[in-house]
CSV table of C-alpha atoms in Angstrom, one decimal:
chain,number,residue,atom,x,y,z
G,1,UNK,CA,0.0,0.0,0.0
G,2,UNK,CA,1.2,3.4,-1.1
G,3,UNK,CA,0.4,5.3,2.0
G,4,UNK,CA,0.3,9.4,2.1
G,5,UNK,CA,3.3,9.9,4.3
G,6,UNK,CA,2.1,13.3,5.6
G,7,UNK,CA,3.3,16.9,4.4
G,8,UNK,CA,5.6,17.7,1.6
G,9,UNK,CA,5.7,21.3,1.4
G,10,UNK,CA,3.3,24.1,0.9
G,11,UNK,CA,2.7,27.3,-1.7
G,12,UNK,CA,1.8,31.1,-0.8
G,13,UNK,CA,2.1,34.2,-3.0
G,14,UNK,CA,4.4,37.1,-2.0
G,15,UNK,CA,4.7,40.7,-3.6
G,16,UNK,CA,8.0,41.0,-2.4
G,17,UNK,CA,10.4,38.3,-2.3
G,18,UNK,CA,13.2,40.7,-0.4
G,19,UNK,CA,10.2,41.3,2.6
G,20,UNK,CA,9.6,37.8,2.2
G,21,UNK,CA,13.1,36.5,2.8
G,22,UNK,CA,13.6,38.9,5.7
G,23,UNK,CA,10.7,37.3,7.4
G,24,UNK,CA,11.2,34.0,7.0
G,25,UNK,CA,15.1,34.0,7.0
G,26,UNK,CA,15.7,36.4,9.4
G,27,UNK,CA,13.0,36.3,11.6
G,28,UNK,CA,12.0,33.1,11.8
G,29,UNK,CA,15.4,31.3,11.4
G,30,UNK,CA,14.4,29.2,8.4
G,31,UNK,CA,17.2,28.3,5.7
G,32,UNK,CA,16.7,29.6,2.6
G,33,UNK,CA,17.2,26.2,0.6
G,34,UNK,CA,16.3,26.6,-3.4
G,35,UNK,CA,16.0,29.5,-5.6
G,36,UNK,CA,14.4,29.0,-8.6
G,37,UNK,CA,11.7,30.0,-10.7
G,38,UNK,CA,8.0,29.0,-11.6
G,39,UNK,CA,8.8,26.4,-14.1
G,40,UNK,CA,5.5,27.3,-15.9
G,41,UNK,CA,6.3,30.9,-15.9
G,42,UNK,CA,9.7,31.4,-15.4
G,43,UNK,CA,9.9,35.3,-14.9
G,44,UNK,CA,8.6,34.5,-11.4
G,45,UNK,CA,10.4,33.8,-8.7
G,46,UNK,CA,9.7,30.1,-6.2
G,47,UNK,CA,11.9,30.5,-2.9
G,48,UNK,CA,11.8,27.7,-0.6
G,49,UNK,CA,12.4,28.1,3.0
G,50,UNK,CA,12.9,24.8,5.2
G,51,UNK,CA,15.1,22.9,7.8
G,52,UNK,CA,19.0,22.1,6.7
G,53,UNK,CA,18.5,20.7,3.6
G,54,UNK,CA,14.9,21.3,2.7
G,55,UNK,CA,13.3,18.0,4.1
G,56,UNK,CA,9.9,17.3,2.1
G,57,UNK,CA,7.4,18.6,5.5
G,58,UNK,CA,9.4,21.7,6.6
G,59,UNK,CA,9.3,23.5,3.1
G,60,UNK,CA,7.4,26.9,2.7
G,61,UNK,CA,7.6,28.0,-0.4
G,62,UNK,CA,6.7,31.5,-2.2
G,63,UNK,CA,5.9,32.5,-5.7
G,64,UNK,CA,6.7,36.2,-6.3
G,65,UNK,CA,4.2,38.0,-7.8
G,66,UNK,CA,5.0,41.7,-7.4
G,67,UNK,CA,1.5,43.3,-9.0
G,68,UNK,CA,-0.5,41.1,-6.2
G,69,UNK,CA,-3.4,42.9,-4.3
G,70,UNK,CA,-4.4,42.2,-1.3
G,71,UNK,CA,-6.0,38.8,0.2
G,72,UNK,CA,-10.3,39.3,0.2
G,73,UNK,CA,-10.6,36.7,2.8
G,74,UNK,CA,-13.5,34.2,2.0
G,75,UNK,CA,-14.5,30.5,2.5
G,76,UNK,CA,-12.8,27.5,-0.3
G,77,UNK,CA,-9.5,28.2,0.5
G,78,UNK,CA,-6.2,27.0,2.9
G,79,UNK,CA,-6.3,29.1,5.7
G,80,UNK,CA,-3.9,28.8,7.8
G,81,UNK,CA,-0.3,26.7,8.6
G,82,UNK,CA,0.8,25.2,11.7
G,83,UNK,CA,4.6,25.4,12.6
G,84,UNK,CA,6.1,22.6,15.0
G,85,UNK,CA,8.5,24.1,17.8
G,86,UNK,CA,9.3,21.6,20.6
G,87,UNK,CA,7.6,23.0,24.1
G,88,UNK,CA,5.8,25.4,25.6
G,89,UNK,CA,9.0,27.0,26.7
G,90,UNK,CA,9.7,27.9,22.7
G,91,UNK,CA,6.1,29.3,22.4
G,92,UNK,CA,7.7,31.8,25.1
G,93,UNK,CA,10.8,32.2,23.4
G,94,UNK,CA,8.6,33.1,20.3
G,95,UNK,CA,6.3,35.5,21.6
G,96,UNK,CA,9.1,37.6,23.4
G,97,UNK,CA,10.9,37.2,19.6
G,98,UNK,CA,7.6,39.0,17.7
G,99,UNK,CA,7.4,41.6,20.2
G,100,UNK,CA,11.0,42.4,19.5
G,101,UNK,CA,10.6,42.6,15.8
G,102,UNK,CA,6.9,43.7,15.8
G,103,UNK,CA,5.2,40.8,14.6
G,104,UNK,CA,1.6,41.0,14.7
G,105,UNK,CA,0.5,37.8,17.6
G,106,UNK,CA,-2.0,36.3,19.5
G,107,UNK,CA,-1.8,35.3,23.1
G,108,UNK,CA,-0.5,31.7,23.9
G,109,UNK,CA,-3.5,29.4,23.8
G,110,UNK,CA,-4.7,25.6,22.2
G,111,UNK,CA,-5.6,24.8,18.9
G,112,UNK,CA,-6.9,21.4,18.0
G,113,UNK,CA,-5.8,20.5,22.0
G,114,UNK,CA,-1.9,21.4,21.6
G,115,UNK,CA,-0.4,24.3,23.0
G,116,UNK,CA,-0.3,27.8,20.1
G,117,UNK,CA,0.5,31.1,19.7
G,118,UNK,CA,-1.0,32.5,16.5
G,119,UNK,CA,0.8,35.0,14.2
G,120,UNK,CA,0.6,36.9,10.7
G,121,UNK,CA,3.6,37.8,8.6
G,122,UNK,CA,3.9,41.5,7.0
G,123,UNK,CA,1.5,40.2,3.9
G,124,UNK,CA,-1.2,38.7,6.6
G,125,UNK,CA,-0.6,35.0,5.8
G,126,UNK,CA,-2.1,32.9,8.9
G,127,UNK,CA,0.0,31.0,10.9
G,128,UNK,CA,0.2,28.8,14.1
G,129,UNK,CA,3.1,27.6,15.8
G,130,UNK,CA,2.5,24.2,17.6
G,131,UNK,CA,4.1,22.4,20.3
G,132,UNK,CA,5.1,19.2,18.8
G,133,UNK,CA,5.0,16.8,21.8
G,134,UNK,CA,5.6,13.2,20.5
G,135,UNK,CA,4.6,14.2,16.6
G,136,UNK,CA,7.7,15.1,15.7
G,137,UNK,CA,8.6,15.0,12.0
G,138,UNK,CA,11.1,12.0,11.6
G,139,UNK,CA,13.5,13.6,9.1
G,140,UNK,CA,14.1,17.7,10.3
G,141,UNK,CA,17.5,18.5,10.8
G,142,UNK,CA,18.2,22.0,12.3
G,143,UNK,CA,20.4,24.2,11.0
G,144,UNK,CA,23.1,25.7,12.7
G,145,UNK,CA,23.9,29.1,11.3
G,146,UNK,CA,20.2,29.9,12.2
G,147,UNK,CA,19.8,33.0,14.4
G,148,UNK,CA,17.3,31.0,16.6
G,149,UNK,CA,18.6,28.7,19.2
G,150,UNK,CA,18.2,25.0,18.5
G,151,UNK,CA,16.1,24.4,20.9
G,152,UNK,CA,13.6,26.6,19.4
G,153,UNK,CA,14.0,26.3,15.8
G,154,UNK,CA,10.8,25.7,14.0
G,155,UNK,CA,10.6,21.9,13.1
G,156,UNK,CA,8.3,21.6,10.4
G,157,UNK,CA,4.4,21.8,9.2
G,158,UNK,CA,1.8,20.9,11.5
G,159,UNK,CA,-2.0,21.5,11.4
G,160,UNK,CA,-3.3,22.9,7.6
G,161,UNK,CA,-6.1,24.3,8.1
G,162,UNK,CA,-8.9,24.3,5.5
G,163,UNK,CA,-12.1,26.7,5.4
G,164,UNK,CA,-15.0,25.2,3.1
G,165,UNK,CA,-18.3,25.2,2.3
G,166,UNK,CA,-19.3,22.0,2.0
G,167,UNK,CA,-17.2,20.1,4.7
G,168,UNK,CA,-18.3,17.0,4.1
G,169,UNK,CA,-17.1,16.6,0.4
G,170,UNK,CA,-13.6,17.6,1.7
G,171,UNK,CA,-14.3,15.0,4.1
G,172,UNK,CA,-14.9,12.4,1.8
G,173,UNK,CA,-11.9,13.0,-0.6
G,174,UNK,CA,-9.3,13.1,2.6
G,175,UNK,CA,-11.0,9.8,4.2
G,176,UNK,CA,-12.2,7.4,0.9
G,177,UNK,CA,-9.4,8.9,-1.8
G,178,UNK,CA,-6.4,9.6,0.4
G,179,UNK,CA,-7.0,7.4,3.5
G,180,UNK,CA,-6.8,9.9,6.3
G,181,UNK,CA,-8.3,9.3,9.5
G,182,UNK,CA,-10.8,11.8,11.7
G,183,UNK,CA,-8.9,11.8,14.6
G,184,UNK,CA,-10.5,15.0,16.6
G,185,UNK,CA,-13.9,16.7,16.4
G,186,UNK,CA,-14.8,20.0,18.2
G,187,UNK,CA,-17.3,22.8,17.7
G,188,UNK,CA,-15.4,24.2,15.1
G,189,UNK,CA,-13.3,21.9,13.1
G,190,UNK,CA,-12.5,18.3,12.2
G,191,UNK,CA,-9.8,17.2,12.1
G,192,UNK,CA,-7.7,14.3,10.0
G,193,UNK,CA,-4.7,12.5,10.2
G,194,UNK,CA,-2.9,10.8,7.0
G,195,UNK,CA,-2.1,7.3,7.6
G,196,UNK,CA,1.5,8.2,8.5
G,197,UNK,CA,2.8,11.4,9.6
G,198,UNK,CA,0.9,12.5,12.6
G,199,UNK,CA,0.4,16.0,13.3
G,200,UNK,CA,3.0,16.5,10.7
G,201,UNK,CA,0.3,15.5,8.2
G,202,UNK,CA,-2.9,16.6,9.9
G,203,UNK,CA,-5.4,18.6,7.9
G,204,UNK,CA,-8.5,20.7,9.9
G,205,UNK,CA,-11.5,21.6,8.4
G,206,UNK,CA,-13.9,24.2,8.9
G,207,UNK,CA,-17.2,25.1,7.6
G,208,UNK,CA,-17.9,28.7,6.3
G,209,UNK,CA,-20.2,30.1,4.0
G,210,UNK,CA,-20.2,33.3,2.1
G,211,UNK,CA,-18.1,34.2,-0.6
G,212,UNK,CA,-15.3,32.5,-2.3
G,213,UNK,CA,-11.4,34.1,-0.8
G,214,UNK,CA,-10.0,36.0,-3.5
G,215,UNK,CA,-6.1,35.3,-3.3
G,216,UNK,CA,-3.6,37.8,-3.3
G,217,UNK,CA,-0.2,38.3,-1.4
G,218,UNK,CA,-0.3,36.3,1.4
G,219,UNK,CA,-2.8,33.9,0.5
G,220,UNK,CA,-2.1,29.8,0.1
G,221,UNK,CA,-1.9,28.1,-3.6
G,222,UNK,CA,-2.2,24.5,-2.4
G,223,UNK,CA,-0.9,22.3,-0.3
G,224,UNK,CA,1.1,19.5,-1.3
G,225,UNK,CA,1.4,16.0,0.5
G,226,UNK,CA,4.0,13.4,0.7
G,227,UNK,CA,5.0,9.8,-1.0
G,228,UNK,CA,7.7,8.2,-1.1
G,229,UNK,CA,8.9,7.4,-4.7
G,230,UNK,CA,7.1,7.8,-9.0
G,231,UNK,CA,5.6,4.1,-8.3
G,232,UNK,CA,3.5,5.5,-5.1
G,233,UNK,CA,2.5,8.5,-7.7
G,234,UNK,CA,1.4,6.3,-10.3
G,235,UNK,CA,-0.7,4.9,-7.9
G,236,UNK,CA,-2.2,7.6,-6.7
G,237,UNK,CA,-2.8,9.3,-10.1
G,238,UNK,CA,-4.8,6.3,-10.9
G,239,UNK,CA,-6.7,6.6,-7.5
G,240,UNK,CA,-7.4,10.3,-8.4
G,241,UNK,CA,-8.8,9.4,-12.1
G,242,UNK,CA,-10.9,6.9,-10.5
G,243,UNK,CA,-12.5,9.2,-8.2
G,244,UNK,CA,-13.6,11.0,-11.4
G,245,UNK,CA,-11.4,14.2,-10.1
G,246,UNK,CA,-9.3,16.1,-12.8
G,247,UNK,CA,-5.3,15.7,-12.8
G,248,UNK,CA,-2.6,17.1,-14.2
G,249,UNK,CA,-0.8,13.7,-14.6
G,250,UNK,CA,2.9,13.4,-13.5
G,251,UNK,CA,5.3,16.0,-14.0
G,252,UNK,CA,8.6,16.1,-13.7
G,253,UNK,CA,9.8,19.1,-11.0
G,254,UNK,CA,13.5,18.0,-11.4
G,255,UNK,CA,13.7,18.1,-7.3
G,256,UNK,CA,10.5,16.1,-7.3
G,257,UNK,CA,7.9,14.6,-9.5
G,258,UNK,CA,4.5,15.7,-8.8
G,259,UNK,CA,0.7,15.7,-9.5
G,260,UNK,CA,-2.3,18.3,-8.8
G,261,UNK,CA,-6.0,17.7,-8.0
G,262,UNK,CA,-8.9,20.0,-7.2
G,263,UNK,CA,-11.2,18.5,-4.7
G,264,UNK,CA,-14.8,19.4,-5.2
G,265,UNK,CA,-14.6,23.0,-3.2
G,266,UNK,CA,-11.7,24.0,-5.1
G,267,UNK,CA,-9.1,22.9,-2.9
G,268,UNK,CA,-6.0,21.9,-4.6
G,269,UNK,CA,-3.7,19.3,-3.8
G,270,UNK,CA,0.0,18.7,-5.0
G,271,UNK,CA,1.0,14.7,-4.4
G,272,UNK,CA,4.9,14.8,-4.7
G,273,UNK,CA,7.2,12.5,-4.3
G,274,UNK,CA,10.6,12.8,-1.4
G,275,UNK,CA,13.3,12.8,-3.9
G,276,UNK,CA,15.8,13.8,-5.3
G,277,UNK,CA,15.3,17.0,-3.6
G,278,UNK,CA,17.6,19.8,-3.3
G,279,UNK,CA,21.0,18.3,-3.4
G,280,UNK,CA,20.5,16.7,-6.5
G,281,UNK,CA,22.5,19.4,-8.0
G,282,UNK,CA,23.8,21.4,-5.4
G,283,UNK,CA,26.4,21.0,-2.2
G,284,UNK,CA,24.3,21.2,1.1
G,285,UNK,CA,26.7,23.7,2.3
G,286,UNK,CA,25.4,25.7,-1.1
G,287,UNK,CA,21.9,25.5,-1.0
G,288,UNK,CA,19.8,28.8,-1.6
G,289,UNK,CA,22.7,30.9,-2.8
G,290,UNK,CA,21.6,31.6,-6.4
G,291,UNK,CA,19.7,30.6,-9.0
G,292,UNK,CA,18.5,27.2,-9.5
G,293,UNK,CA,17.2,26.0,-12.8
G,294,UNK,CA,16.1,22.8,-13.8
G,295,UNK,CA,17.8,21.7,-17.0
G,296,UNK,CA,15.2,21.9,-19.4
G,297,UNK,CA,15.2,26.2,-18.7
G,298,UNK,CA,19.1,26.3,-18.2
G,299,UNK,CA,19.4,27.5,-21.7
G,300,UNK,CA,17.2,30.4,-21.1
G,301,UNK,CA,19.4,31.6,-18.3
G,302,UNK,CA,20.5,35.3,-19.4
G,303,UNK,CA,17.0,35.7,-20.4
G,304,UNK,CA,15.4,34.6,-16.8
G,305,UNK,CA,17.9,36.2,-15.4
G,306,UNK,CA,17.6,39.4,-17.1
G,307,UNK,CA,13.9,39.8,-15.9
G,308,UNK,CA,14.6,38.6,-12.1
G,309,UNK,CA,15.5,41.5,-9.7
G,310,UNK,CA,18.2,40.4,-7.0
G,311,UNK,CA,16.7,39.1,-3.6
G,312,UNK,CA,19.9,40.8,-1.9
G,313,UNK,CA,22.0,43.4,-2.7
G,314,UNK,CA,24.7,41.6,-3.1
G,315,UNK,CA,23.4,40.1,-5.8
């Protein structure tokens, strides 16, 4: 059985990629671990941001799209990303870090029965961090030229949270199509579990009505989830197909290969699989210090390059 193994990484839009890479570099101590570009427009930046080497579950990635409005926040859309961090003392350390550099914050609470602290970044994208407890992705490796501690380095995704309006199609495709599991039920939200992964793979789901989100800067693209290897994803592109569900078929990301479905709200899902990843052409000790392209754009270089403004001065 090709199981869903949990998270593999996840998509926002950004109107500035230098803001961007301040916030999530500097302030939040991830490594920046890929440049590249959108392969099917490649005049557009995609920055990933994860642990040491870009583990599939700790990415966050960014497409830069500098003419983006503002996010008209609705219902059928990904709402907001949990972060792991390992106790309740990092939720303090974390708090007492966004008052320092004026990042907007909630008080520290629970969501979905584990220990929080909501926050925004500078573009309003929702975010949670989570104590991890025992659901600790198996495969994070901190990184130690991070400006935070260790101890309190963000460990990965946790919760994704989900705001439809018609929950129990959403439902459906998580629990018959990708075999997750309700494993928590309040007044609010559901919440699911992929066969593997824990919290590291756990979607919510809320029910909202009104009108559709209109994305912007800060808003989420889609959400993609983990498999192991192309035979798993051959599987599941014939599991999607039989569900009667549009896909994309395979593609080849060079770092990954990959497949996206819409679920019946409009939700879309990326199935990738773990490898190659990052290193498949670049030195750890190198990663996310210029331009990436796969090879089928590297003869378009000047060209990309041309239309790309530098993330850093130095550039």
């Amino acid at each position: 059985m090709h199981n869903i193994l949990g998270y593999h990484h996840i998509s926002m839009l950004t109107k500035d990629i230098k803001e961007n890479h301040y916030f999530y570099h500097d302030v939040l101590g991830l490594r920046r671990v890929n440049i590249t570009v959108n392969q099917d427009k490649p005049s557009m930046y995609h920055v990933f941001y994860g642990d040491r080497l870009g583990h599939p579950g700790t990415e966050l990635s960014f497409f830069e799209m500098p003419l983006a409005g503002r996010t008209h926040r609705g219902t059928n859309a990904i709402t907001k990303i949990g972060l792991l961090v390992s106790s309740e003392e990092s939720l303090l350390y974390w708090k007492a870090r966004f008052e320092e550099y004026d990042v907007e914050h909630g008080t520290i609470t629970k969501y979905m029965n584990k220990r929080a602290l909501s926050f925004e970044d500078s573009e309003g994208l929702r975010m949670v961090l989570l104590v991890s407890g025992e659901d600790r992705l198996e495969n994070w490796e901190p990184w130690d030229e991070s400006d935070v501690p260790v101890a309190h380095q963000i460990q990965g995704m946790g919760s994704v949270e989900m705001t439809v309006r018609k929950p129990e199609k959403l439902a459906k495709t998580l629990q018959e199509l990708l075999g997750y599991q309700e494993v928590l039920r309040t007044t609010e939200a559901v919440a699911f579990q992929s066969t593997q992964g824990q919290v590291c793979g756990e979607i919510v789901v809320k029910h909202l009505e009104g009108a559709t989100e209109k994305p912007g800067r800060g808003s989420i693209h889609h959400l993609a989830i983990r498999v192991q290897n192309e035979e798993a994803l051959q599987y599941w592109e014939e599991r999607v197909r039989e569900r009667g569900l549009s896909s994309s078929g395979i593609i080849d990301r060079f770092y990954f290969k990959s497949l996206y479905f819409r679920e019946s709200n409009g939700i879309l899902f990326e199935i990738a699989t773990d490898g190659p990843g990052f290193t498949v052409n670049r030195k750890p000790e190198d990663l996310g210090e210029r331009l990436e392209l796969p090879p089928f754009l590297e003869k378009r270089r000047a060209e990309i390059e041309r239309r790309l403004k530098p993330i850093e001065e130095n550039e």
